[in-house]
Every structure is written in structure tokens, then in C-alpha cells.
Coordinates of C-alpha atoms in Angstrom, one line a residue:
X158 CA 0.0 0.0 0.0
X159 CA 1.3 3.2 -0.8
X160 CA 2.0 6.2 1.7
X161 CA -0.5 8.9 2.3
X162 CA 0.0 12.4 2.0
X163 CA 1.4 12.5 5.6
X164 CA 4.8 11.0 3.9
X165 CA 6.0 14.6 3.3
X166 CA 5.3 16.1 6.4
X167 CA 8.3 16.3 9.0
X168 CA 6.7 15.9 11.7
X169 CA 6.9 12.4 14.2
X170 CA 3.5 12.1 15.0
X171 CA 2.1 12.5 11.2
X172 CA 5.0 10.6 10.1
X173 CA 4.0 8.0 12.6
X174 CA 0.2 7.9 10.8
X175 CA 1.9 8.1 6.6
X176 CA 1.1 4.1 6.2
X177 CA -2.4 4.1 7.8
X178 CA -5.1 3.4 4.9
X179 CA -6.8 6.1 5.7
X180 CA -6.3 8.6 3.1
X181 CA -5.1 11.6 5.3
X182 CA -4.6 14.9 4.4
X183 CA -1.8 17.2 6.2
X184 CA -4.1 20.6 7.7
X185 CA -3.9 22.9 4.6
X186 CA -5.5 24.5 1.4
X187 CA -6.0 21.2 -0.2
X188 CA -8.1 19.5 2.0
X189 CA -9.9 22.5 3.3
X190 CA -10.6 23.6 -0.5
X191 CA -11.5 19.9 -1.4
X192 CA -14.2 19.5 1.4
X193 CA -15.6 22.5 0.1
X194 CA -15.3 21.3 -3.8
X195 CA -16.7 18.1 -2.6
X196 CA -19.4 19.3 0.2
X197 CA -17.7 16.9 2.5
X198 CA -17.7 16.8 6.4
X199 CA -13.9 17.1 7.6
X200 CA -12.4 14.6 9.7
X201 CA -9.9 16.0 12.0
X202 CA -7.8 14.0 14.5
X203 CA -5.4 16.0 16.9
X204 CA -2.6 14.3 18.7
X205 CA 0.8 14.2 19.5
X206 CA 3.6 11.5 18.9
X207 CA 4.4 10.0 22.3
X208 CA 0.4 10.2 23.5
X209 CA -0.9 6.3 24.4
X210 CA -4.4 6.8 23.5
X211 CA -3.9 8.2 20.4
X212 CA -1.5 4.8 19.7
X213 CA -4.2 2.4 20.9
X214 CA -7.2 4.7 18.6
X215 CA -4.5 4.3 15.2
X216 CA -4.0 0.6 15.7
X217 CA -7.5 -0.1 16.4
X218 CA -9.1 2.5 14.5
X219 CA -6.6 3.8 11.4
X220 CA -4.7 0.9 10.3
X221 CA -8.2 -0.6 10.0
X222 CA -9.1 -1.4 6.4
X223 CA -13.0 -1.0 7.1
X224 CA -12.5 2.1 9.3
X225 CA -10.6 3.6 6.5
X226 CA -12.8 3.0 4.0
X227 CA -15.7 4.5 5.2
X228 CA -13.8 7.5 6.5
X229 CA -12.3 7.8 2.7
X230 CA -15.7 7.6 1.0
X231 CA -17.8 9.6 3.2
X232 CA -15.2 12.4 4.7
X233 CA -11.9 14.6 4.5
X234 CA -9.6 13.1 6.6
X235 CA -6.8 15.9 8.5
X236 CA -4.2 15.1 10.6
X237 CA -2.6 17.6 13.1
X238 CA 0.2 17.4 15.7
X239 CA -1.0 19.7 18.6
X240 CA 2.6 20.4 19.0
X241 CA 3.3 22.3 15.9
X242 CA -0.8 23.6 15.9
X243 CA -0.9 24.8 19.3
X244 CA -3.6 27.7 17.6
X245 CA -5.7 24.7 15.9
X246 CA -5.8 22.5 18.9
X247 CA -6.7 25.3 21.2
X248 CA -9.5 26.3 18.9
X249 CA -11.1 22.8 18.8
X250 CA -9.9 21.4 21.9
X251 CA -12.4 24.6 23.3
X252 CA -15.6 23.0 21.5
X253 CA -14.3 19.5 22.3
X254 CA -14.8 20.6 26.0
X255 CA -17.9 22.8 25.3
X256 CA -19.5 20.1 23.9
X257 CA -18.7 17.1 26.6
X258 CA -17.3 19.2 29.1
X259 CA -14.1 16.5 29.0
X260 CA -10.9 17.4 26.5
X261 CA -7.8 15.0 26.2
X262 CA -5.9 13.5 23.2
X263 CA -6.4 11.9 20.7
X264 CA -8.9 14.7 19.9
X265 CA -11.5 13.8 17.0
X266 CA -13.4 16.9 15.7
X267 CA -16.3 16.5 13.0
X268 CA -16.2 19.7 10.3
X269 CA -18.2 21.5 8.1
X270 CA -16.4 22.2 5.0
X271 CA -16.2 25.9 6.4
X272 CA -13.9 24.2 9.3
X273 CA -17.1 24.8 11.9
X274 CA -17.1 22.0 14.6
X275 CA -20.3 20.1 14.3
X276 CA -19.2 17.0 16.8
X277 CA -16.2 16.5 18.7
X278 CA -14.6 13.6 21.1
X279 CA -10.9 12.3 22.3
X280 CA -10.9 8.4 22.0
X281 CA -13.2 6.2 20.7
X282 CA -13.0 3.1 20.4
X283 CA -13.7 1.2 16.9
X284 CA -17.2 -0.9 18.0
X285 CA -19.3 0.1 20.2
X286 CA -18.9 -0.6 24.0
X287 CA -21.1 -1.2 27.2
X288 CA -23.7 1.7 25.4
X289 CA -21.1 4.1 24.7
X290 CA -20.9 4.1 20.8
X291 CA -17.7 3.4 18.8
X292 CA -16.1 5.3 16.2
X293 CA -17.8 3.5 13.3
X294 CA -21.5 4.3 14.7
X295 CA -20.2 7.8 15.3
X296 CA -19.1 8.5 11.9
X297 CA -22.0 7.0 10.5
X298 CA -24.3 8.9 11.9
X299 CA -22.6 12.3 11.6
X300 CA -22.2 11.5 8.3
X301 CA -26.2 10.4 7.7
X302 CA -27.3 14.0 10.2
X303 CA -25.0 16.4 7.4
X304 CA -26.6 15.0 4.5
X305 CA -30.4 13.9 5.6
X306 CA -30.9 16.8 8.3
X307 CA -28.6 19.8 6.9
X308 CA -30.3 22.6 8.4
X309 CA -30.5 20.7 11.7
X310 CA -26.3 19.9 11.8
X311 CA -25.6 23.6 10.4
X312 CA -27.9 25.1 13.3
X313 CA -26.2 23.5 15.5
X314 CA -22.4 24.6 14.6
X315 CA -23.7 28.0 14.2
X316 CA -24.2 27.6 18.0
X317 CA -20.9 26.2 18.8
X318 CA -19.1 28.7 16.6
X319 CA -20.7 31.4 18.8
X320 CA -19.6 29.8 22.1
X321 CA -16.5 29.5 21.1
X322 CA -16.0 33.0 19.8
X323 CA -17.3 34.8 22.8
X324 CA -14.7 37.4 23.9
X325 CA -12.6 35.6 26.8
X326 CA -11.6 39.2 28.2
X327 CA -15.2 41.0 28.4
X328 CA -15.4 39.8 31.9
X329 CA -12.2 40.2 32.9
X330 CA -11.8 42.9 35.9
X331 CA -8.3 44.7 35.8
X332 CA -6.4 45.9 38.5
X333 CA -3.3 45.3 40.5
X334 CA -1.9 42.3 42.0
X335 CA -2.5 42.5 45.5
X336 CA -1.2 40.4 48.9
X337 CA -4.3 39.4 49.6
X338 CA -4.6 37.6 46.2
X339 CA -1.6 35.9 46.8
X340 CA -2.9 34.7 50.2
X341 CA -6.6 33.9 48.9
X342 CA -4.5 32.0 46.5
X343 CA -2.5 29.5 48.6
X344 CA -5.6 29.3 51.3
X345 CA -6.7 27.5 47.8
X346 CA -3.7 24.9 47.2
X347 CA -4.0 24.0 51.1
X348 CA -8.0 23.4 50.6
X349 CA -6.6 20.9 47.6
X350 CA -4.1 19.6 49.1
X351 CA -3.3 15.7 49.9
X352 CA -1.3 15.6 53.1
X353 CA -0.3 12.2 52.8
X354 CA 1.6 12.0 49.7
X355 CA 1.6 15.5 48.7
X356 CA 0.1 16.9 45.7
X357 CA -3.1 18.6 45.0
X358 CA -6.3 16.9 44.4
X359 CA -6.8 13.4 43.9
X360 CA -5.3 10.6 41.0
X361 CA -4.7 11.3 38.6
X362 CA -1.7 13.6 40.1
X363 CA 0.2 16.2 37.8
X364 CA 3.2 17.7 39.2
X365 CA 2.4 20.8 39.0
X366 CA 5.3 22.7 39.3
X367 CA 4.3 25.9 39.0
X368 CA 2.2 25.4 41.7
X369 CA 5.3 24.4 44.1
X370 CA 7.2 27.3 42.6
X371 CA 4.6 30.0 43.4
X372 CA 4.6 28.1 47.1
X373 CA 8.1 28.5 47.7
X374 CA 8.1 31.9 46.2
X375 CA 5.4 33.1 48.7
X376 CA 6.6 31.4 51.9
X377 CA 10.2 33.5 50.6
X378 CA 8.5 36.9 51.0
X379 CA 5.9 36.3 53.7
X380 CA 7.5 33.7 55.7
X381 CA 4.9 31.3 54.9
X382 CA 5.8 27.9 56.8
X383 CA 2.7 25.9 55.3
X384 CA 3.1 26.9 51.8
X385 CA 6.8 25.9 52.1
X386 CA 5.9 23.0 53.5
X387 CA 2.9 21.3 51.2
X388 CA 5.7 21.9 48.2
X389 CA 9.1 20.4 50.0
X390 CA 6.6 17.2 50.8
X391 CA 5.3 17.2 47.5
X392 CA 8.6 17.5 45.7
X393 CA 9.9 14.9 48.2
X394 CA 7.5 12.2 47.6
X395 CA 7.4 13.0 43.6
X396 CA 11.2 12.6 43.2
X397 CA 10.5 9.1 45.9
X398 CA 8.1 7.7 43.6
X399 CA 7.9 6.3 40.3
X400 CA 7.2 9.3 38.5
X401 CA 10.7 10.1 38.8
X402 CA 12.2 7.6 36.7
X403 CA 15.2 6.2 39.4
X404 CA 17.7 4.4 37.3
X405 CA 17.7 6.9 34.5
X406 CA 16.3 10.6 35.2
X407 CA 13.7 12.4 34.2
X408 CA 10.1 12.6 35.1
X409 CA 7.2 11.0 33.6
X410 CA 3.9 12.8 32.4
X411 CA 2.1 12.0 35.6
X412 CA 0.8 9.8 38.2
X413 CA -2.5 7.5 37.8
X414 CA -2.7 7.0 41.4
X415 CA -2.4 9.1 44.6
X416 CA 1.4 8.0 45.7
X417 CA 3.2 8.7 43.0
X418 CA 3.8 5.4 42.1
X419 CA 2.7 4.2 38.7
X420 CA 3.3 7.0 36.1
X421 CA 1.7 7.6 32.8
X422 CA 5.0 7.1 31.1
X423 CA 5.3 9.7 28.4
X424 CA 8.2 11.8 29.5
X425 CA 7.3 15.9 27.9
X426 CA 10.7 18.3 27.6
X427 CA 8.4 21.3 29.4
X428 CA 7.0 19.5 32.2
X429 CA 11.1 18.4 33.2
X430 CA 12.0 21.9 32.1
X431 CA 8.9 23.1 35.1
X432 CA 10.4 20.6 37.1
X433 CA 14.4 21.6 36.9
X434 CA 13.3 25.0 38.2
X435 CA 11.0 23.7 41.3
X436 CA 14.1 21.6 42.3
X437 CA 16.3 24.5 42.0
X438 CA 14.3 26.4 44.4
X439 CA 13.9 23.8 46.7
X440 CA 17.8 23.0 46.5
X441 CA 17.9 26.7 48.2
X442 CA 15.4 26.3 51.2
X443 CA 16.6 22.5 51.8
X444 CA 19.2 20.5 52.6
X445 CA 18.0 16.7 51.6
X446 CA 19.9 15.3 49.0
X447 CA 17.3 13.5 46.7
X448 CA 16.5 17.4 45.5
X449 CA 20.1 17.8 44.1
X450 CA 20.4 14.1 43.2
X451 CA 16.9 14.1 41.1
X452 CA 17.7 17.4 39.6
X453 CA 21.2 16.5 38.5
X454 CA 20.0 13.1 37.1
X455 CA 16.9 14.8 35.3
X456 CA 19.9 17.4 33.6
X457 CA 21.9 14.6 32.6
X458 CA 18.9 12.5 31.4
X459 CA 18.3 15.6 29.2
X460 CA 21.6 16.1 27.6
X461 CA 22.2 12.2 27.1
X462 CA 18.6 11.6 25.5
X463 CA 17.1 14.5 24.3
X464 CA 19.4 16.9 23.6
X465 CA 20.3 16.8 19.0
X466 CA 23.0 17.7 17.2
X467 CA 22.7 21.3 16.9
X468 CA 21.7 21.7 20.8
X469 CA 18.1 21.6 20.3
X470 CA 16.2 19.8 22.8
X471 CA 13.6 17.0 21.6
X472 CA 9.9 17.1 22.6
X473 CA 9.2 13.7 24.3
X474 CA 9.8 10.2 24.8
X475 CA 6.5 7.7 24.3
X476 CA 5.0 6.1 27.2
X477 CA 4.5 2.7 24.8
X478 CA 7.7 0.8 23.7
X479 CA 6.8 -3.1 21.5
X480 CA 3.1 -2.0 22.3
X481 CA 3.1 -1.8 26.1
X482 CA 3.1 1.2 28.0
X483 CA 5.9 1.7 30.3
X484 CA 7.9 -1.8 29.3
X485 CA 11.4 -0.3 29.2
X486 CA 11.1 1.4 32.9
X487 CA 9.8 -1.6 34.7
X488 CA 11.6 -5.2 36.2
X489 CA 10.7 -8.5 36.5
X490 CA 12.6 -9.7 39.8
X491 CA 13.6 -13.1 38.2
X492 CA 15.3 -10.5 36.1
X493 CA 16.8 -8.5 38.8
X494 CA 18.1 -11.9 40.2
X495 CA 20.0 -12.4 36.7
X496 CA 22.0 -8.5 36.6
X497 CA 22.6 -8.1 40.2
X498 CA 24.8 -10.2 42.9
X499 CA 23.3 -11.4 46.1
X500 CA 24.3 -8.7 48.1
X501 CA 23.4 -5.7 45.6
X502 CA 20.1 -7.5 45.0
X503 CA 19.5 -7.3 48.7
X504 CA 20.4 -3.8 49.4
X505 CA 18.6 -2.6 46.1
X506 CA 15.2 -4.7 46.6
X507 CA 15.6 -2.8 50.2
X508 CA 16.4 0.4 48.5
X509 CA 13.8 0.3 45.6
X510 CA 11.2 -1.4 47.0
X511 CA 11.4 -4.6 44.7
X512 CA 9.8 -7.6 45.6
X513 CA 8.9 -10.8 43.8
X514 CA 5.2 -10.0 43.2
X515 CA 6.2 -6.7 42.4
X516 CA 4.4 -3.1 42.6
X517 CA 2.2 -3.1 39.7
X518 CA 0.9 -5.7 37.5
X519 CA 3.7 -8.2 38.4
X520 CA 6.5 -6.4 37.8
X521 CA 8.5 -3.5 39.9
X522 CA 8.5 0.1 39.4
X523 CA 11.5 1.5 41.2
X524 CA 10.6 4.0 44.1
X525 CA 13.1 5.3 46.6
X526 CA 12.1 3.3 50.2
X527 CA 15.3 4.9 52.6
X528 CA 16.9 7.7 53.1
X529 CA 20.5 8.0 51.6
X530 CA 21.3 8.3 55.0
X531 CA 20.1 5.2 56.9
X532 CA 22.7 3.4 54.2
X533 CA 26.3 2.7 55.6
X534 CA 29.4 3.2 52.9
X535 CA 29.2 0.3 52.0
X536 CA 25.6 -0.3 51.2
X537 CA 25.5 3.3 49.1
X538 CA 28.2 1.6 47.3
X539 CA 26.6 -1.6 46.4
X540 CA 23.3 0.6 45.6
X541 CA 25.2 2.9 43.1
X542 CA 27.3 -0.5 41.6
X543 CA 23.6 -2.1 41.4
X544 CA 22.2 0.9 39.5
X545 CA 24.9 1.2 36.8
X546 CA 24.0 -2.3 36.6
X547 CA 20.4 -2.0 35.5
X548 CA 20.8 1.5 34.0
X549 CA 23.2 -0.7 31.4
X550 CA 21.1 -3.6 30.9
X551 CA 18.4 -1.3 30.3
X552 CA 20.1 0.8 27.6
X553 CA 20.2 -2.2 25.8
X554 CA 16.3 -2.7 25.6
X555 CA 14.3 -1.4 22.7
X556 CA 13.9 2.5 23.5
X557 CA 11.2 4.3 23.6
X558 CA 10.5 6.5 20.1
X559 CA 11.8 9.8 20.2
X560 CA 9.8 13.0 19.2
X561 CA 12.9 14.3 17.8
X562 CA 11.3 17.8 16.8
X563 CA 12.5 21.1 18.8
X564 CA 9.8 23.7 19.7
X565 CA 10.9 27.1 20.0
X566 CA 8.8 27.4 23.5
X567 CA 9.8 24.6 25.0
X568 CA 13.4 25.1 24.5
X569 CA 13.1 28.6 26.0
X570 CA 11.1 26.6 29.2
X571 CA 14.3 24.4 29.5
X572 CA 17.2 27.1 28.4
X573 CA 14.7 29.4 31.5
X574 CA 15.3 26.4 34.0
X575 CA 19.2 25.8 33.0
X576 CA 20.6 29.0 33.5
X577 CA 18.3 28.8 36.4
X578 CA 20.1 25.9 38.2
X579 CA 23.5 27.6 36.5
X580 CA 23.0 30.8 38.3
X581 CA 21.8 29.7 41.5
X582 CA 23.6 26.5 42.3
X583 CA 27.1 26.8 39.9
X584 CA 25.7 23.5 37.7
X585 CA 28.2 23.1 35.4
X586 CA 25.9 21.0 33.1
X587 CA 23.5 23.4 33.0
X588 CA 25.5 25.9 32.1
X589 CA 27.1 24.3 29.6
X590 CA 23.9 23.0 27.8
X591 CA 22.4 26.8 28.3
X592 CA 24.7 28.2 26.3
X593 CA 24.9 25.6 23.9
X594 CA 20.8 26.2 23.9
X595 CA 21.0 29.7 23.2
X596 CA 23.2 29.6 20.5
X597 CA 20.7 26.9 18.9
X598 CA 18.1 29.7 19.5
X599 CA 20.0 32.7 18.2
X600 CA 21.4 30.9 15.3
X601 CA 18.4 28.6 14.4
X602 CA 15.0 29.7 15.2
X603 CA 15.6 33.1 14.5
X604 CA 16.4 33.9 11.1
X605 CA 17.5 37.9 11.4
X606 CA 14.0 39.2 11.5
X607 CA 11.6 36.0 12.2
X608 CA 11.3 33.6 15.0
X609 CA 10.5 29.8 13.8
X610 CA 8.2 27.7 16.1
X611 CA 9.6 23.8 14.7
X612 CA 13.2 22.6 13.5
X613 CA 13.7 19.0 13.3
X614 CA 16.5 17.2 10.5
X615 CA 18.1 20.8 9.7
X616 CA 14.4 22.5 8.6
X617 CA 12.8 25.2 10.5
X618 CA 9.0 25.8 9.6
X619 CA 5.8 27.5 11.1
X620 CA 5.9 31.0 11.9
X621 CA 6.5 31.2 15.8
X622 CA 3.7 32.1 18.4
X623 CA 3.1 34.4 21.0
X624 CA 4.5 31.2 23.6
X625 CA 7.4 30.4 21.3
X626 CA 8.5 34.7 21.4
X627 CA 7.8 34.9 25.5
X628 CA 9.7 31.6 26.4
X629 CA 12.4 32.4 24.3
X630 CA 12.8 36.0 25.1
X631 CA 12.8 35.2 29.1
X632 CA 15.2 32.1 28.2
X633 CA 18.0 34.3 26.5
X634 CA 17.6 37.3 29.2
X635 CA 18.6 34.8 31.6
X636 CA 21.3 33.3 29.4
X637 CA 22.7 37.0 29.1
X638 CA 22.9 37.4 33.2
X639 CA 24.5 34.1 33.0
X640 CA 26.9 34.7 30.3
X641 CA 27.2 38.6 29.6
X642 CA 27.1 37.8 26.0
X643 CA 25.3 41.3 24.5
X644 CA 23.8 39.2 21.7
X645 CA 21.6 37.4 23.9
X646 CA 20.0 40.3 25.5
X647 CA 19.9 42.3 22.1
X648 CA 17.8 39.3 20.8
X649 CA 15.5 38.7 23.9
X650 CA 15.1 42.6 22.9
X651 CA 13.4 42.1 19.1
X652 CA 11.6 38.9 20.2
X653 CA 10.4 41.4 22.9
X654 CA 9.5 44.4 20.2
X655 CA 7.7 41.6 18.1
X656 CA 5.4 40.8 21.1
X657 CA 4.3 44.3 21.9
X658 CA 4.0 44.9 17.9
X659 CA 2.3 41.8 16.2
X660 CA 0.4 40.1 19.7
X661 CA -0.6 43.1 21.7
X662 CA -4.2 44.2 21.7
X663 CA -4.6 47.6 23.3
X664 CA -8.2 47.6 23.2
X665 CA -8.2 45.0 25.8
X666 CA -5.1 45.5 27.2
X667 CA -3.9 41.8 26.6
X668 CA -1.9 40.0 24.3

């Protein structure tokens, strides 16, 4: 079978979808002007390359032959990484929610030829299921409502178009930041907050790290114990648990239960990038070493995996590697018997909490169960022997697929935290891949008069957004304090100028 139209796009996760049967169209004039030509409902599916769900919907759902033969005959079929379509995913995702008041990815959005949203969903399922209806029954009957009840289906996008385009700032109060606001604000977090295993809200857990920043922040100027306090025992019982990947670095998207233990096991570039700076400021206010020791692993995790040849840094890792989700982070203990000696298998199955049955699903996650310092010398030795051990073995396993694209805001996020940790702590790392970073950024993405939001295999394309000009701009004033290079600061200074000139709205006083 030949390749789709997806074939000459550059992008992983339409890449990943080029040898589906279903004849997919890349967003653009062609399909847009061909739904129109052909007074054709648009299929759009939005997702991103290291998302599960939207795995699980292509194999059960795109590679299907009768699946794609229905959606050729009776649609237009568009495909669209969120990552490089931010604007399109926002736009949709907004009606998704509207509509079912749940949003998520893989996002599947029903059209009008005039791009109106007439039905929307995240993952369905091919057949039906316990009275929820499967993809097949949905298309069918979208596609039976367009063409047997027109002015029905075209009442109702007119409805949804109008939601959607009601002015976010008419209710919007102005006025300035106050104290107050800042204590109303944290009097929230406690209200949320899980005092057992940190966090805020119940599974599934997200890191949040914004959160614990703001925390630490506040308790810094108003001497705040509590707020201190909720993020040190979050941070401490995230970088514990296996959302911290132990035996390689990094963090995982987020938790699907309350302890932190079994991760959703996409690892994202901005949520490590969020991360690095939390542990920086907790590295100031405390002195337990599993801050420093999770935040220099998570650096060297990032220049060793996702860091390309011009000092870009990729988007994310999957979550699935040979179809299972999270099979090259997790241990069989007949396995563990195999790498490790008796006495490193002792002090690690202490250490990590392995056990026979194991922690999930028969096999172990690896969580930190001790403190570094309830280990004598000798027993630290035998844990760090036994991690080089499995850290080896496991760098031989089939690796999780790379989305190997760079995103001009996410690289300012991460070149933001590096000169961060740089500044603040002396990381020689993280100096060294800042600067590296910003050169990527000076030389790469901006091109002497525009900033580029995507590079990936020596191609820049798409016009940068408002995101990709504020995370970059704050990145390279930071990498100008850290270096004194002129250049840096001159270009945070245009990227600035574009901000106020092509995003600002003066009207509403918002960009």
C-alpha cells in the first residue's frame, strides 16, 4: 500500500500515521478547499507523537481497512500534531470541551467544509462498547445527520461557533496584583491539598510545578511555613516515587494514582523543564539530597537523551515501547536476580522497594524506600554498583520512540530552568547545555527578522507564536545574566518588540 499524503510532512507524530489506509490529508489549502469542492464533512484527528491513547485509537481504529474505508468515501480526513498547531488544537480542543465538558488527546473533531465544529470527542474506540458508541456508529451517523438533516447539523455549529468565539476578556476585571490575592490564592492549594503524599487533588496527580514554585516563592516573602511546606513534601515524595524515573532521570507525564507510584510514562521536555526550576528552588530552602540528586540526574537524562546535534532539545519520549506502556522502565525480579549479585540485589530490593510480586501488575516500578542516610558506605556503594547495573542492561532494551522535533517554546522553558540551576547553584551542566541552547536559539529559530516555532532534520517551519517569542525572550535574558554575552540580550530585545507589535491588543489590554 502506498503512503498517504502525511509521507512529506516532518513531523513524528504525522509521520508515525503516513502508512495508515486512511487517506489523510496534512491541515492545509488542499483539504480545506477539497471538502468545500466536494461538500464533505472534515475529519480532524489532533494528537501528538508519544500520547498512548492516540497509539491504541491508530491501531485499532486507522490501520483498519473497514475504518478507512468509510472515512475515505464519506469524509476529509486531516491530521494535526497539537505540538506544531498549538492555535488549531486550542481552537477545537475549546468546542471539544464545550461540547462534553471532558478534552484530552487523541482529539477527534467532525467539520463542516467551512472548518465549523459540528461534533467533537478524544478516544473512541472502533465498536461500540457497554452503550457508549464506537467510532464507526459515530461516523455513520454524523455523516447520515450532514446529509439527511442539513439545516439541523448547520444550526447547530452555528451555536458552537458562537460559544467558542465569545470574547474571553469582556469579563475580565483589571487591577493590580494584590497580597491578599496571593494569600486567597495559597488558602486554595491547602484546601486541595493531599497531606499524605503531597500533591493537589486526587489521582490522577500532575506535578504541577508551578504550583510548588509560586509556594516556595510566597513562603520567601511572607514567611509562609505551610506553603513551604505542602511543596518540600510534594517535591519529596514525587522525586521518591515512580514518577521520577530512578535508574535513569527524568520525570514521567504524571501519576495515575495518589502515591506517585505508577506514572503515565510519556516523558514531555516542558514538564522536566517546570520541574528543573521547582528543584532549583527547593535545592535553596533544603538540605535533603534527593532534590540535588533528582535534579542532576533529570539534567543529565536531558543532555544524554534528548538533547540533537545542533543543541536543540527534543519534545518527548513515548509512554509505549513493542506496544506496552511503560515496558522499558519496569523489572521483573527473576530479572533482577539475573544483573545483580546477592548482596546488591539485597540492598537494592531494600532500597527500591522490589519484591517478587512486584508493585504493579507483576513487575517493579522503582521508588526510593530509605533515606541516603540510613545506608552505611558500604551499602551506598553496592546501591550505586547495582544501578549502573540496571541503568546498562536497560540501555540495551528497545527505546522508547523519540519525538525528535525542537519547539521554540519549549526550548526557552528548558534554556529558562538551566541557566536557572546555573546561576543559582554553579551546575556546570546546566551551564554548559544553556549556552549551547542559546546559541541553537540565536542561530536557528531566528532567522534575522523572524522567530520559527519547529526545526527537526536541519528544517525550521511555522511561523513562531506568542509562547514560542515569550519563552524564548525570558530564556535568553537569563542566558545574558548568565553569560554577559550582549547578543543574547539584544535578541530577547526584538523577540520582545515583536510581542508588543504583532500580539498586543490595546483595546483589551492583553496579548
Amino acid at each position: 500500500m502506498a503512503p498517504n499524503r502525511l509521507i512529506n510532512e516532518s513531523s513524528p507524530y504525522l509521520l508515525q500515521h503516513a502508512d495508515n489506509p486512511v487517506d489523510w490529508y496534512p491541515w492545509g489549502d488542499e483539504a480545506l478547499q477539497k471538502a468545500k469542492d466536494e461538500d464533505k464533512l472534515i475529519f480532524l484527528s489532533i494528537g501528538y507523537s508519544s500520547c498512548h491513547w492516540c497509539h491504541v485509537m491508530e491501531h485499532e481504529s486507522f490501520e483498519d481497512e473497514e475504518v478507512a474505508a468509510f472515512l475515505n468515501n464519506h469524509f476529509i480526513n486531516i491530521k494535526v500534531d497539537r505540538e506544531e498547531r498549538p492555535d488549531l488544537d486550542a481552537v477545537y480542543m475549546e468546542a471539544v470541551q464545550l461540547m462534553t465538558r471532558r478534552g484530552g488527546w487523541p482529539m477527534s473533531v467532525w467539520l463542516t467544509p467551512d472548518q465549523k465544529p459540528l461534533f467533537g470527542g478524544t478516544y473512541f474506540p472502533k465498536n461500540d462498547m457497554q452503550g457508549t458508541p464506537g467510532f464507526l456508529t459515530v461516523c455513520n451517523r454524523l455523516y447520515r445527520i450532514y446529509n439527511e438533516k442539513r439545516d439541523e447539523a448547520l444550526q447547530r455549529t452555528e451555536e458552537i461557533h458562537k460559544a467558542i468565539s465569545t470574547d474571553l476578556y469582556q469579563h475580565i476585571e483589571t487591577g493590580n496584583l494584590n497580597p491578599q490575592t496571593l494569600d486567597k490564592a495559597v488558602e486554595t492549594f491547602k484546601n486541595d491539598y493531599e497531606p499524605l503524599h503531597g500533591g493537589f487533588g486526587q489521582a490522577p496527580k500532575f506535578p504541577q510545578a508551578m504550583t510548588l514554585e509560586f509556594l516556595l516563592q510566597y513562603d520567601a516573602f511572607s514567611g509562609n511555613t505551610d506553603a513551604r511546606s505542602m511543596a518540600l513534601h510534594t517535591l519529596e515524595q514525587m522525586v521518591r516515587g515512580g514518577l521520577f524515573d530512578q535508574i535513569g532521570g527524568g520525570f514521567h507525564r504524571y501519576s495515575t494514582d495518589n502515591q506517585w507510584l505508577v506514572p503515565h510514562f510519556e516523558k514531555m521536555l516542558y514538564d522536566n523543564a517546570l520541574l528543573i526550576s521547582a528543584l532549583t528552588d527547593a535545592c535553596q530552602v533544603s538540605d535533603k539530597p534527593e532534590f540535588r540528586e533528582a535534579l542532576d540526574d533529570t539534567i543529565d537524562w536531558l543532555e544524554r537523551e534528548m538533547t540533537g546535534n545542533r543543541n536543540e532539545f527534543y519534545s518527548a519520549l513515548d509512554a509505549d515501547t513493542e506496544g506496552e506502556e511503560g515496558k522499558f522502565y519496569v523489572w521483573r525480579y527473576d530479572e533482577l536476580k539475573q544483573i545483580l549479585n546477592e548482596d546488591e540485589l539485597q540492598v537494592a530490593t531494600e532500597w527500591y522497594g522490589l519484591s517478587e510480586s512486584g508493585n504493579w501488575e507483576g513487575v517493579n516500578i522503582p521508588t526510593l524506600k530509605k533515606e541516603r542516610a540510613e545506608l552505611d558506605h558500604k551499602k551506598q556503594e553496592q546501591i550505586t554498583a547495582a544501578r549502573k547495573k540496571l541503568f546498562d542492561v536497560r540501555e540495551k532494551r528497545t527505546r522508547p520512540g523519540v519525538d525528535d522535533k525542537a519547539i521554540a517554546a519549549w526550548n526557552g522553558m528548558v534554556l529558562k530552568a538551566l541557566c536557572k540551576a546555573a546561576l543559582v547553584l554553579n551546575h556546570d551542566t546546566a551551564h554548559r547545555l544553556a549556552v549551547a541552547n542559546a546559541e541553537f536559539i540565536a542561530n536557528i529559530l531566528w532567522d534575522g527578522s523572524q522567530l520559527w516555532r519547529i526545526y527537526k532534520a536541519g528544517q525550521t517551519k511555522q511561523p513562531a507564536f506568542l509562547d514560542d517569542y515569550g519563552q524564548c525572550a525570558e530564556g535568553l535574558c537569563l542566558a545574558f545574566q548568565l553569560t554577559g554575552n550582549e547578543r543574547f540580550l539584544k535578541l530577547a530585545e526584538s523577540l520582545s518588540e515583536t510581542i508588543v507589535t504583532s500580539f498586543y491588543d490595546e483595546e483589551k489590554s492583553a496579548f
